[in-house]
Structures are given as structure tokens and as C-alpha cells.
Amino acid sequence: MFGLMQDRPLLISSIIEHAARHHGDSEIVSRTLEGPVHRYGYRDAHRRARQLANALTALGVQQGDRVATLAWNGYRHFELYFAVSGMGAVLHTINPRLFPEQIRWIAEHAQDRVLCFDACFLPLIEQLAPLLTSVQHFVVLADAVPESSKIKGLVAYEILLAAADSGFDWPQLDERTAASLCYTSGTTGNPKGVLYSHRSTLLHAYGIALPDTLNVSARDSVLPVVPMFHANAWGLAYAAPMVGAKLVLPGKDLDGASLHTLIEAEGVTVSAGVPTVWLGLLTHVARNGLSFSHMRRTVIGGAACPPAMLREFRDRHQCEVLHAWGMTETSPLGTGCTLKFKHLGLDQDTIEAVRLKQGRVPFGVDIKIVDDDGNELPWDGVRYGHLMVRGLWVIQRYFGADQDAVDADGWFATGDVATIDADGYLRITDRSKDVIKSGGEWISSVDLENLAMAYPQVREAACIGWPHPKWDERPLLVVVARDGELDKAGLLAFLAGQVAKWWVPDDVVVLDELPHTATGKLQKTRLRELLAGYRLPGT
Ligand code: ADP
């Protein structure tokens, strides 16, 4: 027997319809590339999204076509989010920080039909345009086409919109219809496309608005510093209109001074970004004796939150850090770290140790850890294994692949290594490919890097497993010295005081800099290439 309740599909168009109807004057504030701050409400955004849907239809965009964006966080990008998915086409957000060849590869793989880009990317697009065989229309997100442009047939977004009618009935799609596409940055191999559905996007947006996750409401002013090209700004571009929150979009300037000015001017209460961004903000704030008037929560993810950062936000700014873990393949929210009732009233050190973990899953996601043979490991907070995840907004199959990315029970191997404690809190200890296997035992490269970075002479550290005839691999520490000087023996003695003897690296190599990916993550594959020919002492 079926239930007799309404069976309305979970559609992205319903989010913007709801926001326009019930939070029509809640603001979307954008710092534009042109300079001034642009502000309007969800009602206006909905009207312009409908105009855009008509304009794209006039360009020949059909359901299922990919419409790509190369843009910072701003109101036009927001309109594209809702117009493209709402009309049944697929919004493909491209990371402009990728190398041009990667962008070309991704756009070709996705077979993008339209490419919309911020004017600042004009030189890049001019270089790429002849190579993008599937793209039929280039649209610059500006009032007019820059005079200098060499792209044939380039059109300006505002001119397209001005000619379009604002009446558009969003189609009642099947909720499993593809809505957006985002490629992982491909730290190993070619990038892979994650194709979100309307259903997964809506459920994820519900999930991230919950009080134990990102906790956004109609009383918040939300600043996603995390880009809209990086896993849909962690879902905030959907969750904010879903709950009617004010949305603040920072544009391209993400330095400490620009962010602080915006946070204060727009009464930002909650923000979200990667540790590097917060480092810049906190340094600026400390140097200039500034504070935050309204910001009470900040979400930190994408990489581990350093303990000092959590303390500075908490002690100097009364700002709660929500440490979260996820990946493009998990929409991205996997876990968020908030306390349980049983933790309340515990001493600060115990609470801090909990809060520095990556947290626990909301309903809708499940996790487990397994050994090399796939056997599930206990949740004791000590044993660590390969992290597996499944859930309502987790990938089933990569775009264009001919087989699923999950095992027979629906588990997706994240490529991360983690512990899970008895309360279900996850702690990421490594990437599977980076964990160091010494004599059959595992050594966490991340733990060693974090400890090394606490040594005053170390500015940055990477720890990698290096071939060893007896132990298979032994840890090799590669560091950038803070002021050009490094006492290697002192550093190793410092580590020896804090880890088991067999964890202490066999050697320390000093480099001028470490290689990073376009998204700022350590590129250990490249590091191994740079060190080719190196041999550990005594081997
Ligand atoms: P990629 O870098 O492959 O494009 P993502 O941007 O989706 O992938 O990043 C996902 C990865 O980032 C995770 O698998 C994990 O290794 C790392 N990560 C994300 N959040 C955290 C966190 N809070 N702590 C440690 N690592 C994290």
C-alpha cells in the first residue's frame, strides 16, 4: 500500500521559488569584480533567473546540456545556479585555478555547450576558445563585451538578460535529473566528474542547514568564502535560500583585509572556508587589533583545522569553529564536529580534543573504516583504516564512467584513512596513498607533519614513505625552513619526544618550497619526482 501524501519532486527550482515567495527581500550581497557592492533580494534573483532561463533557451540550450561557469562567488553565478539546473540543463562549475590544459580537458570531457565566465578570465578564455570544440556560445558575466575581446560571437550576460522575458515555468523534472557537475581536482590522474541530481542537492542542502552541521537559519548572514566552483560552495548557495538567510558573496578578493571589511559591513554571523583563508583573515585581524562584531560560527573544512586556529577563533573572538570533513564526491558534507549532550560540562581540554576531530555524520550519511582486506575495524578511536562512506548525497558513479564507483553494498572508498571513536567521531589521519607502511604497520604522515610544523624552525612540512630494503617504507620528512635555517637533529629529537620510536623519520630533507596542487594541497606525487634518486641513510 502506498502512502497518500503529495509526491512532489525535490527540485532546485523549488528552492528559489520558495525563497522569492517567503524571503523575497532577504538580501544577496555581492562584491563585484567591477568594484561596487551589488545588493538585491531573492525575489529579484528569481526574476533574473527566469530571464536567464529564457535567454539560454533562445541560445538553444536544452535539457541535459552542460552550461559551464568559470566565475567567483557573485550574484550572476547564483542566478546561473538556479536558471541552468531549474530548466533541466546541467550547471558545470569549473575551477579557474586549474591549469589551462586541465580546464580544456574538463570542458571537453563534459562536452560543455555554453561557457559563462567572469571578465577577469577573458585572457584565459581567449587562449582556450579555439581548443574548446563543444562550446557554441561564450558569455561574459558583464554589462557589455569588452572592446578588446578577440572571441568570436562573445555575448554579454546583461545584454542577453535585457532581451529576455521574465515569465518562465520551471519544468516538473524527475528529481533524479542531473542538476550540476563538478570535477575533483585530480591530485592523482585525470579529474573525475561528479554529477549531482536535484534530489541529492536538495537533501544535502537540508542536511547542511541542520543545527548539528553548518546550522544556517533565516537569522543568519552567511558568507561562503569557499568558492561556488568548489563542491557548490559546500551547498551554501542552496541552503541559504532554502532557509531564507542573507547571503554574502565575496567575489575574487579573499585576502584578510577584504574579508574582514565585508564580514563587518554585512553583519556576517557564519562563514565557511578552508584553513588557508582563515589564516590570512586571522593574521590581518591580529595585526590590526580588529575583532568580529557578529560572526559567531565558522566552518572549517577541506583540510584539517590546526589546533591554534580553533583556539584563536574561540578565545579571541568567541567564535565557534565547526570542523567538517567532506569531498566533492560527498556533495561535500560528510561529517561535522559538534558536541553531544554527554560532552556538555566536560573540561575544556577534553572538549577541544573532540572538536579537533572531523566529527560525526548527520542522518543521510554513514561511514565505516576497513583494513586492506575490506574487514570492518572497531570504533575505538585508535585503530585506523580506509574510510568508506555511503548516503543520500554520495556518488554512485563518475560522469562518463562505465561502472559504479561503489562496492556491492554501496560503499564509496574515500581514499582517506581515519579512526572512528565509540561516539562515532571521525578523525582523518591520512590519505590512503600517503600513509606510510613500515614493516606492515601504518604511520600517519599527517600526524608527523602536524608535529613537525610545531617546531619553530619549520614553516611547512611533508612526510612521505620512502623505499627501504628491510621495512618496505620508512618516513622521510621534507621541510621548508622558516628563516633558511634548520637543526635537523633538533627537529628529530623534538619528534622523538612525542611519537613512538619507530615513527621517527629516518631523515630530514630541506627544500626551498614544496609542490602544491591548484587547490593548494600538498602534491606528494610531484614531491616524490623531485626527490628521485634520493636514498635513505644506511640503505
Ligand atoms: P580533491 O582535492 O581530490 O579535489 P576535494 O576538494 O573534494 O578533493 O577534497 C576532499 C579531500 O580533502 C578529502 O578526501 C580529505 O582528504 C581532505 N579533507 C577535507 N576535509 C578535511 C578535514 N576537515 N580534515 C582533513 N582533511 C580533509
JSON list of C-alpha atoms in Angstrom, two decimals, residues 81 204-205 208 214 224 226-228 230-239 271-275 278 299-303 322 324 326 331-333:
[
{"chain": "A", "resi": 81, "resn": "TYR", "atom": "CA", "xyz": [22.92, 28.04, -10.40]},
{"chain": "A", "resi": 204, "resn": "HIS", "atom": "CA", "xyz": [22.28, 17.79, 1.00]},
{"chain": "A", "resi": 205, "resn": "ALA", "atom": "CA", "xyz": [21.02, 21.36, 1.46]},
{"chain": "A", "resi": 208, "resn": "ILE", "atom": "CA", "xyz": [23.87, 21.15, 5.92]},
{"chain": "A", "resi": 214, "resn": "LEU", "atom": "CA", "xyz": [26.51, 24.09, 9.32]},
{"chain": "A", "resi": 224, "resn": "PRO", "atom": "CA", "xyz": [30.63, 31.27, 1.78]},
{"chain": "A", "resi": 226, "resn": "VAL", "atom": "CA", "xyz": [34.54, 28.57, -0.21]},
{"chain": "A", "resi": 227, "resn": "PRO", "atom": "CA", "xyz": [34.12, 29.10, -3.95]},
{"chain": "A", "resi": 228, "resn": "MET", "atom": "CA", "xyz": [30.94, 28.27, -5.83]},
{"chain": "A", "resi": 230, "resn": "HIS", "atom": "CA", "xyz": [34.28, 24.00, -5.27]},
{"chain": "A", "resi": 231, "resn": "ALA", "atom": "CA", "xyz": [31.56, 21.45, -4.48]},
{"chain": "A", "resi": 232, "resn": "ASN", "atom": "CA", "xyz": [28.83, 24.10, -4.87]},
{"chain": "A", "resi": 233, "resn": "ALA", "atom": "CA", "xyz": [30.20, 26.32, -2.10]},
{"chain": "A", "resi": 234, "resn": "TRP", "atom": "CA", "xyz": [29.67, 23.36, 0.24]},
{"chain": "A", "resi": 235, "resn": "GLY", "atom": "CA", "xyz": [25.95, 23.57, -0.55]},
{"chain": "A", "resi": 236, "resn": "LEU", "atom": "CA", "xyz": [25.53, 27.03, 0.98]},
{"chain": "A", "resi": 237, "resn": "ALA", "atom": "CA", "xyz": [24.31, 28.55, -2.30]},
{"chain": "A", "resi": 238, "resn": "TYR", "atom": "CA", "xyz": [21.27, 26.24, -1.93]},
{"chain": "A", "resi": 239, "resn": "ALA", "atom": "CA", "xyz": [20.89, 26.11, 1.85]},
{"chain": "A", "resi": 271, "resn": "SER", "atom": "CA", "xyz": [31.24, 31.82, 7.34]},
{"chain": "A", "resi": 272, "resn": "ALA", "atom": "CA", "xyz": [32.79, 28.81, 5.66]},
{"chain": "A", "resi": 273, "resn": "GLY", "atom": "CA", "xyz": [36.20, 28.19, 4.13]},
{"chain": "A", "resi": 274, "resn": "VAL", "atom": "CA", "xyz": [39.49, 26.30, 4.09]},
{"chain": "A", "resi": 275, "resn": "PRO", "atom": "CA", "xyz": [42.19, 26.82, 6.75]},
{"chain": "A", "resi": 278, "resn": "TRP", "atom": "CA", "xyz": [41.21, 31.79, 7.78]},
{"chain": "A", "resi": 299, "resn": "VAL", "atom": "CA", "xyz": [33.01, 26.25, 9.26]},
{"chain": "A", "resi": 300, "resn": "ILE", "atom": "CA", "xyz": [36.49, 24.92, 8.53]},
{"chain": "A", "resi": 301, "resn": "GLY", "atom": "CA", "xyz": [37.00, 22.04, 6.12]},
{"chain": "A", "resi": 302, "resn": "GLY", "atom": "CA", "xyz": [38.82, 20.88, 3.02]},
{"chain": "A", "resi": 303, "resn": "ALA", "atom": "CA", "xyz": [41.93, 20.26, 5.14]},
{"chain": "A", "resi": 322, "resn": "LEU", "atom": "CA", "xyz": [32.79, 23.78, 13.18]},
{"chain": "A", "resi": 324, "resn": "ALA", "atom": "CA", "xyz": [33.91, 19.48, 8.91]},
{"chain": "A", "resi": 326, "resn": "GLY", "atom": "CA", "xyz": [33.89, 16.00, 3.09]},
{"chain": "A", "resi": 331, "resn": "SER", "atom": "CA", "xyz": [28.36, 16.82, -2.05]},
{"chain": "A", "resi": 332, "resn": "PRO", "atom": "CA", "xyz": [30.58, 17.61, 0.12]},
{"chain": "A", "resi": 333, "resn": "LEU", "atom": "CA", "xyz": [29.22, 17.27, 3.68]}
]
